[in-house]
Amino acid sequence: MKDLGAIAVFVLLVGLIPFCTDSGVTLNFVMTALYACLLSQAWNVLGGFGGQFSFGHALFFGTGAYAQAIVQMQWGLNPWLALPLAMVFSAVVGALVGGASFRYGLKGSYFALVTLACAEVFRIVAVTVPFTGAGVGLMLPLRESAASMQFGSRAGFVWLMLGLVALALLVTSWLKHSRFGAYLQAVRDNEDAARAIGVNPFRVKLAATVVSAALMGAGGAFYVQVFQYIDPGIAFGPHTSVEALVGAIVGGLGTLWGPVLGAVCLHILADLTRNLFGALPGINMVIYGSVLILIVMLLPSGVAGLGRYNPLRRKSTKVPPE
Amino acid sequence: MHSTRRHFMGQSAAAASALAFPLVGGAQPATIKIGVLHPVTGALAYSGQQCRLGALMALEDINKAGGIKSLGGAKLEALLGDAQSNPQAGTAEIEKMNEAGVSAVVGAFASAICLATTQAAAKYNLPHVVDVGVADQIVERGLKNTFRFGPGYKKCAEVAVANLHVLNTAAGKPARTVMIVHEESLFGTGTANLLSRELPGYGYDVKEVIKHANPTRDFNNIALRIKQVNPDILIPANYYNEYALLVRTLQQQKVTPKAIFSVLGGAASSYKFVKEFPDAANGIIDCNHWFNPKDKRSAELRKRVEAQGQFFSYEVFMSYTAMKLLADAIDRAKSTDRAAIIEALGKSTFSDHIMPYGPTQFVNGQNMGAQPLMTQVSKGDIKVIIPRDYREAEPVFPMKA
Amino acid sequence: MLDFDILFPSVLNGITTGAVYALIALGLTLIYGVLHIINFAHGAALMVALYGVFFLKEKLGIDPYWALPIMVPAMFVLGYALQRVVINRASHGKDENILLVTLGISIVLENLALILFHSDTRTIETAYTLQTVAIGPAMIALPKLVAFAGALVTSGLLLLVVQKTDLGRAIRAVSKEKQGARLMGIDVDHVYAMCYGLGLVCLGAAACFLLPAYYVNPQVGSGFVLVAFTIVVLGGMGSFSGALLGGLLIGVVESVGGLLLGESLGQIGIFVIFIAVLLLRPQGIFGARA
């Protein structure tokens, strides 16, 4: 299939980067760009393909991060075993939150807000209970080696994250071409019609939430391995939730490469602006915010929708908000 | 702030022109690049900007006094970085600074960011002087490149408890019950845990520990609780905004414990707070980072900072002295080689500074001489009360009988 | 622990704090109820309003309560312009785009404030900042009582506008049936912009009542956003009385929750209610529109 080929090429090209350069700056950039891709891809599964916008995806991120830390530090497991476990924990949380939300028929903004609230509840709980370290957070002890998933050079992390991004790409590709994916998109486009043709919207949306959560949890686990510190604010705060959805929307909802493109573009933008006018802090973020607005203004279907963008049609598409 | 920027530009121009003149000995660079990394945007913007101010002023002073003498008067050049109040951005900046060829880094104020940046710098054996970051884990991980000039919160808590006991005993032991109000994240929780452990050993009854969020929008409830519990001593450990709001609320609700004794209190030894709320601040005792009041240069530095329209807050002088420590090490290393600087830092006995630390001595990256001072607000100014060597005023304890 | 002497002041504190929350939520619920957009820029707009009130006091000596007649039209103009010029143009009618645009606006506003006004926290001093009024065993801060009265008056006025004026009729028409309203000759874009403007007007009022008891810095808005969302959902999206009563209720829950569970864990009460309402009665306590 065309998509699988493209994914393979992507993996190959990015995988070769650590062989072509020793530059810490480049490798760190690639690593964090891939990390942003994973977050956006995870969000896209539920948001883009499922049409359920979550404002609290940090919920799954934080669960994965804490799980990775706790499983290693308190259960003594190897981090390579902890990673899939972290994804499982996130998936379970996804099932619970998704299950409750969809069982009660939450849609649209209501669903978005309930995920936001759940993330905040988890944050407050994490600040309170001792096994998360409460407000102090958890620090992963420094143990540099491939076996303990703390690579000396960023290259190791680049490949690890590339693997996860490839997984997410494969999952997204499967969503594009499989029957399940078709059901999911049908539910997204018109839930009642989908039900009428025999699709079970609840089960479909729940499954999408579980998958989305698992991928997001992988991102959280990865974060802990790289930065070795997690606290309730980093884990469940709005920063990560926003990062996930921004990349997906800017890139193009419900597409295979959209989240990747969006995350990478925004990452480049953030990096370029960070040290512009370094002596006057804040200008960089003003530029970032303005460019974000401009991107939305000029590319309403996202970066991936560039191919579909027809400047001649702009005048007539001035449709007011639904 | 603006004049610092202009001044810094001026220094850069001077440094650039120095490039035109080869130095005797040939192989030395004309400017030495130092990474100055702080969270100047985001939630920690104020502290980050104050830190940057201190670091740049120190750089300016060092260059004005002739630069690094052992390297032919080579000037220091700052490479500014924005940690954006999160560890990810901090790490990315370290990578950039490393590749730009900095010889060392000074930063990054917040403990969570320092944890990440010191580790990232360690990969390149890049010396990293921690200017504030009070979490003890920063210097307990065995990273050879990390040096913290100031005290961690364990030391601050120990000093605070010991001195509380001294004050209380000297006053005839009027105080026995204690209530702790702390912010919910790393430094507040860590400090509160330590205090709760140490205080009973000295015979104090910790009646209640209240944890609050950042930000807390209203302290009336907590004020009510304090009124109800009626502790002899209230111990707050939080950031500036919450500390200020708490104390103002106490004033408004007419809740007056015998003493407000802060440990790393966000506003307790802050000139800004004292200036804006002199009544609420009066009598508050703090155990916090402070400069040596007997060193005339402290007052001079304070005047210069205030002339720029900024407050002489702890971030400024902590960062200032961290930069000075680094410059001294580079001078003794006689080289800009990172390993040489790390070695020089490790052996540092730097004593020509305005902090009350005496001669420097690093053990595992922590300066053993580092200590907080006890200050008290009186008559609209902040005076050191303990230890005696630095005392500027007699302590008033308790504030209320 | 729960004796009357402590519970009563706590509840009163909650009500007065909740009044300010209600004002903030009023704007949000109007914007959501009519434009159906979740206004990510709400916190940043509150911050802008607070700075406005601050500088009016600091530079011109205008007391925050006297600043109301200045802040209200100023915020209205800002809101109208933002919606008409930026949000409407940029979003092309897609929900997800509106989300990003309001997010972008909040980033720009917050960092413009950082550049222009710097990062330090600012407070104002007035003659009445420290005054309290004794109500039974409680000593309630005077600014908070004024805020409570202000919130009631503002929501009353807003209700009047929506029920009795032509603009109000247009707003109700547009929110119920947009195409039909357009067919009747209502300029929908204009009504949307008026709505957004009115939403920010509530923030202007909230800022006047909030600043005497609080402070302002570039990040101050973000602390109120989640609470505001909770109230909007609790009260019913688009319901003013819902926002008002919801705000008061949340204020009390936060206060009593803090008393019972501790200030940090007590915050959980707000969100548990939020989730419960969303699951069990998503139209909110007073929502007629589901």
PDB file of C-alpha atoms in Angstrom, chain C residues 59-214:
ATOM      1  CA  LYS C  59      -1.507  56.397  36.544  1.00  0.00           C
ATOM      2  CA  LEU C  60      -4.764  58.319  36.747  1.00  0.00           C
ATOM      3  CA  GLY C  61      -5.740  57.685  40.332  1.00  0.00           C
ATOM      4  CA  ILE C  62      -9.141  56.326  39.360  1.00  0.00           C
ATOM      5  CA  ASP C  63     -10.603  54.052  41.972  1.00  0.00           C
ATOM      6  CA  PRO C  64     -11.506  50.589  40.598  1.00  0.00           C
ATOM      7  CA  TYR C  65     -15.216  51.036  41.178  1.00  0.00           C
ATOM      8  CA  TRP C  66     -15.218  54.379  39.402  1.00  0.00           C
ATOM      9  CA  ALA C  67     -13.304  52.699  36.622  1.00  0.00           C
ATOM     10  CA  LEU C  68     -16.354  50.626  35.723  1.00  0.00           C
ATOM     11  CA  PRO C  69     -17.790  53.127  33.243  1.00  0.00           C
ATOM     12  CA  ILE C  70     -14.409  53.205  31.506  1.00  0.00           C
ATOM     13  CA  MET C  71     -13.623  49.516  31.586  1.00  0.00           C
ATOM     14  CA  VAL C  72     -17.001  48.376  30.363  1.00  0.00           C
ATOM     15  CA  PRO C  73     -16.990  50.157  27.018  1.00  0.00           C
ATOM     16  CA  ALA C  74     -13.258  49.541  26.582  1.00  0.00           C
ATOM     17  CA  MET C  75     -13.647  45.799  26.999  1.00  0.00           C
ATOM     18  CA  PHE C  76     -16.681  45.861  24.742  1.00  0.00           C
ATOM     19  CA  VAL C  77     -14.703  47.459  21.956  1.00  0.00           C
ATOM     20  CA  LEU C  78     -11.860  44.992  22.448  1.00  0.00           C
ATOM     21  CA  GLY C  79     -14.244  42.060  22.335  1.00  0.00           C
ATOM     22  CA  TYR C  80     -16.123  43.318  19.300  1.00  0.00           C
ATOM     23  CA  ALA C  81     -12.890  43.894  17.431  1.00  0.00           C
ATOM     24  CA  LEU C  82     -11.409  40.541  18.383  1.00  0.00           C
ATOM     25  CA  GLN C  83     -14.424  38.629  17.213  1.00  0.00           C
ATOM     26  CA  ARG C  84     -15.093  40.618  14.043  1.00  0.00           C
ATOM     27  CA  VAL C  85     -11.534  41.079  12.893  1.00  0.00           C
ATOM     28  CA  VAL C  86      -9.679  38.036  14.140  1.00  0.00           C
ATOM     29  CA  ILE C  87     -11.822  35.146  15.249  1.00  0.00           C
ATOM     30  CA  ASN C  88     -14.475  35.365  12.574  1.00  0.00           C
ATOM     31  CA  ARG C  89     -12.001  35.864   9.749  1.00  0.00           C
ATOM     32  CA  ALA C  90      -9.561  33.238  10.855  1.00  0.00           C
ATOM     33  CA  SER C  91     -11.818  30.404  11.775  1.00  0.00           C
ATOM     34  CA  HIS C  92     -13.785  29.869   8.577  1.00  0.00           C
ATOM     35  CA  GLY C  93     -16.546  28.535  10.687  1.00  0.00           C
ATOM     36  CA  LYS C  94     -14.787  25.443  11.897  1.00  0.00           C
ATOM     37  CA  ASP C  95     -14.940  24.680  15.608  1.00  0.00           C
ATOM     38  CA  GLU C  96     -11.424  23.396  15.846  1.00  0.00           C
ATOM     39  CA  ASN C  97     -10.102  26.496  14.161  1.00  0.00           C
ATOM     40  CA  ILE C  98     -11.930  28.787  16.556  1.00  0.00           C
ATOM     41  CA  LEU C  99     -10.286  26.869  19.335  1.00  0.00           C
ATOM     42  CA  LEU C 100      -6.837  27.445  17.891  1.00  0.00           C
ATOM     43  CA  VAL C 101      -7.503  31.084  17.146  1.00  0.00           C
ATOM     44  CA  THR C 102      -8.639  31.837  20.688  1.00  0.00           C
ATOM     45  CA  LEU C 103      -5.632  29.891  21.932  1.00  0.00           C
ATOM     46  CA  GLY C 104      -3.361  31.964  19.712  1.00  0.00           C
ATOM     47  CA  ILE C 105      -5.006  35.152  20.959  1.00  0.00           C
ATOM     48  CA  SER C 106      -4.410  34.141  24.552  1.00  0.00           C
ATOM     49  CA  ILE C 107      -0.726  33.438  23.870  1.00  0.00           C
ATOM     50  CA  VAL C 108      -0.310  36.780  22.122  1.00  0.00           C
ATOM     51  CA  LEU C 109      -2.128  38.748  24.832  1.00  0.00           C
ATOM     52  CA  GLU C 110      -0.246  37.089  27.664  1.00  0.00           C
ATOM     53  CA  ASN C 111       3.130  37.724  26.136  1.00  0.00           C
ATOM     54  CA  LEU C 112       2.334  41.248  25.004  1.00  0.00           C
ATOM     55  CA  ALA C 113       1.526  41.910  28.641  1.00  0.00           C
ATOM     56  CA  LEU C 114       4.835  40.349  29.609  1.00  0.00           C
ATOM     57  CA  ILE C 115       6.723  42.621  27.251  1.00  0.00           C
ATOM     58  CA  LEU C 116       4.806  45.812  28.003  1.00  0.00           C
ATOM     59  CA  PHE C 117       4.106  45.469  31.689  1.00  0.00           C
ATOM     60  CA  HIS C 118       6.855  43.090  32.773  1.00  0.00           C
ATOM     61  CA  SER C 119       6.453  40.067  34.895  1.00  0.00           C
ATOM     62  CA  ASP C 120       6.121  41.432  38.372  1.00  0.00           C
ATOM     63  CA  THR C 121       2.957  41.120  40.299  1.00  0.00           C
ATOM     64  CA  ARG C 122       1.106  44.369  40.804  1.00  0.00           C
ATOM     65  CA  THR C 123      -1.376  45.301  43.477  1.00  0.00           C
ATOM     66  CA  ILE C 124      -3.337  48.410  44.309  1.00  0.00           C
ATOM     67  CA  GLU C 125      -3.972  50.022  47.635  1.00  0.00           C
ATOM     68  CA  THR C 126      -7.214  51.745  48.399  1.00  0.00           C
ATOM     69  CA  ALA C 127      -8.749  53.044  51.572  1.00  0.00           C
ATOM     70  CA  TYR C 128     -11.149  50.153  51.740  1.00  0.00           C
ATOM     71  CA  THR C 129      -8.868  47.241  50.788  1.00  0.00           C
ATOM     72  CA  LEU C 130      -8.408  46.122  54.353  1.00  0.00           C
ATOM     73  CA  GLN C 131     -11.807  46.998  55.710  1.00  0.00           C
ATOM     74  CA  THR C 132     -14.068  44.246  56.877  1.00  0.00           C
ATOM     75  CA  VAL C 133     -17.734  44.064  57.702  1.00  0.00           C
ATOM     76  CA  ALA C 134     -18.906  41.927  60.581  1.00  0.00           C
ATOM     77  CA  ILE C 135     -21.773  39.599  59.739  1.00  0.00           C
ATOM     78  CA  GLY C 136     -22.410  37.415  62.724  1.00  0.00           C
ATOM     79  CA  PRO C 137     -19.157  35.674  63.614  1.00  0.00           C
ATOM     80  CA  ALA C 138     -17.741  36.396  60.183  1.00  0.00           C
ATOM     81  CA  MET C 139     -15.530  39.263  59.123  1.00  0.00           C
ATOM     82  CA  ILE C 140     -16.053  39.665  55.415  1.00  0.00           C
ATOM     83  CA  ALA C 141     -13.719  41.860  53.425  1.00  0.00           C
ATOM     84  CA  LEU C 142     -15.487  44.918  52.118  1.00  0.00           C
ATOM     85  CA  PRO C 143     -14.220  44.558  48.528  1.00  0.00           C
ATOM     86  CA  LYS C 144     -15.700  41.105  48.438  1.00  0.00           C
ATOM     87  CA  LEU C 145     -19.108  42.322  49.551  1.00  0.00           C
ATOM     88  CA  VAL C 146     -19.016  44.969  46.876  1.00  0.00           C
ATOM     89  CA  ALA C 147     -18.064  42.268  44.374  1.00  0.00           C
ATOM     90  CA  PHE C 148     -21.080  40.260  45.427  1.00  0.00           C
ATOM     91  CA  ALA C 149     -23.424  43.172  44.932  1.00  0.00           C
ATOM     92  CA  GLY C 150     -21.695  44.000  41.665  1.00  0.00           C
ATOM     93  CA  ALA C 151     -22.161  40.503  40.342  1.00  0.00           C
ATOM     94  CA  LEU C 152     -25.866  40.566  41.099  1.00  0.00           C
ATOM     95  CA  VAL C 153     -26.311  43.916  39.438  1.00  0.00           C
ATOM     96  CA  THR C 154     -24.285  42.965  36.375  1.00  0.00           C
ATOM     97  CA  SER C 155     -26.132  39.738  35.764  1.00  0.00           C
ATOM     98  CA  GLY C 156     -29.387  41.553  36.280  1.00  0.00           C
ATOM     99  CA  LEU C 157     -28.409  44.138  33.704  1.00  0.00           C
ATOM    100  CA  LEU C 158     -27.252  41.486  31.290  1.00  0.00           C
ATOM    101  CA  LEU C 159     -30.516  39.663  31.671  1.00  0.00           C
ATOM    102  CA  LEU C 160     -32.373  42.889  30.961  1.00  0.00           C
ATOM    103  CA  VAL C 161     -30.359  43.478  27.841  1.00  0.00           C
ATOM    104  CA  VAL C 162     -31.049  40.013  26.547  1.00  0.00           C
ATOM    105  CA  GLN C 163     -34.735  39.996  27.422  1.00  0.00           C
ATOM    106  CA  LYS C 164     -35.831  43.503  26.645  1.00  0.00           C
ATOM    107  CA  THR C 165     -33.641  45.062  24.001  1.00  0.00           C
ATOM    108  CA  ASP C 166     -33.611  44.586  20.266  1.00  0.00           C
ATOM    109  CA  LEU C 167     -30.056  43.420  20.491  1.00  0.00           C
ATOM    110  CA  GLY C 168     -31.137  40.869  23.035  1.00  0.00           C
ATOM    111  CA  ARG C 169     -33.867  39.611  20.765  1.00  0.00           C
ATOM    112  CA  ALA C 170     -31.405  39.353  17.928  1.00  0.00           C
ATOM    113  CA  ILE C 171     -28.990  37.458  20.148  1.00  0.00           C
ATOM    114  CA  ARG C 172     -31.636  35.011  21.190  1.00  0.00           C
ATOM    115  CA  ALA C 173     -32.759  34.548  17.629  1.00  0.00           C
ATOM    116  CA  VAL C 174     -29.278  33.913  16.366  1.00  0.00           C
ATOM    117  CA  SER C 175     -28.465  31.465  19.100  1.00  0.00           C
ATOM    118  CA  LYS C 176     -31.618  29.480  18.462  1.00  0.00           C
ATOM    119  CA  GLU C 177     -31.713  29.476  14.709  1.00  0.00           C
ATOM    120  CA  LYS C 178     -28.903  31.159  12.849  1.00  0.00           C
ATOM    121  CA  GLN C 179     -30.019  30.678   9.286  1.00  0.00           C
ATOM    122  CA  GLY C 180     -33.499  31.751  10.071  1.00  0.00           C
ATOM    123  CA  ALA C 181     -32.234  34.827  11.809  1.00  0.00           C
ATOM    124  CA  ARG C 182     -30.129  35.723   8.806  1.00  0.00           C
ATOM    125  CA  LEU C 183     -33.103  35.248   6.565  1.00  0.00           C
ATOM    126  CA  MET C 184     -35.008  37.715   8.735  1.00  0.00           C
ATOM    127  CA  GLY C 185     -32.344  40.295   7.968  1.00  0.00           C
ATOM    128  CA  ILE C 186     -30.307  40.048  11.140  1.00  0.00           C
ATOM    129  CA  ASP C 187     -26.628  40.768  10.558  1.00  0.00           C
ATOM    130  CA  VAL C 188     -25.282  37.645  12.179  1.00  0.00           C
ATOM    131  CA  ASP C 189     -21.650  38.668  12.102  1.00  0.00           C
ATOM    132  CA  HIS C 190     -22.524  41.891  13.865  1.00  0.00           C
ATOM    133  CA  VAL C 191     -24.566  40.088  16.495  1.00  0.00           C
ATOM    134  CA  TYR C 192     -21.762  37.620  17.112  1.00  0.00           C
ATOM    135  CA  ALA C 193     -19.315  40.441  17.599  1.00  0.00           C
ATOM    136  CA  MET C 194     -21.722  42.241  19.944  1.00  0.00           C
ATOM    137  CA  CYS C 195     -22.002  39.058  21.939  1.00  0.00           C
ATOM    138  CA  TYR C 196     -18.295  38.577  22.264  1.00  0.00           C
ATOM    139  CA  GLY C 197     -18.040  42.211  23.246  1.00  0.00           C
ATOM    140  CA  LEU C 198     -20.679  41.734  25.935  1.00  0.00           C
ATOM    141  CA  GLY C 199     -18.829  38.667  27.141  1.00  0.00           C
ATOM    142  CA  LEU C 200     -15.700  40.701  27.660  1.00  0.00           C
ATOM    143  CA  VAL C 201     -17.749  43.449  29.328  1.00  0.00           C
ATOM    144  CA  CYS C 202     -18.457  40.983  32.129  1.00  0.00           C
ATOM    145  CA  LEU C 203     -14.715  40.493  32.460  1.00  0.00           C
ATOM    146  CA  GLY C 204     -14.223  44.217  32.677  1.00  0.00           C
ATOM    147  CA  ALA C 205     -16.683  44.385  35.529  1.00  0.00           C
ATOM    148  CA  ALA C 206     -15.151  41.326  37.166  1.00  0.00           C
ATOM    149  CA  ALA C 207     -11.733  42.952  37.009  1.00  0.00           C
ATOM    150  CA  CYS C 208     -12.969  46.102  38.741  1.00  0.00           C
ATOM    151  CA  PHE C 209     -14.319  44.001  41.591  1.00  0.00           C
ATOM    152  CA  LEU C 210     -11.467  41.535  41.713  1.00  0.00           C
ATOM    153  CA  LEU C 211      -8.379  43.709  41.758  1.00  0.00           C
ATOM    154  CA  PRO C 212      -8.844  45.296  45.196  1.00  0.00           C
ATOM    155  CA  ALA C 213      -8.707  41.835  46.768  1.00  0.00           C
ATOM    156  CA  TYR C 214      -6.211  40.229  44.411  1.00  0.00           C
TER     157      TYR C 214
END
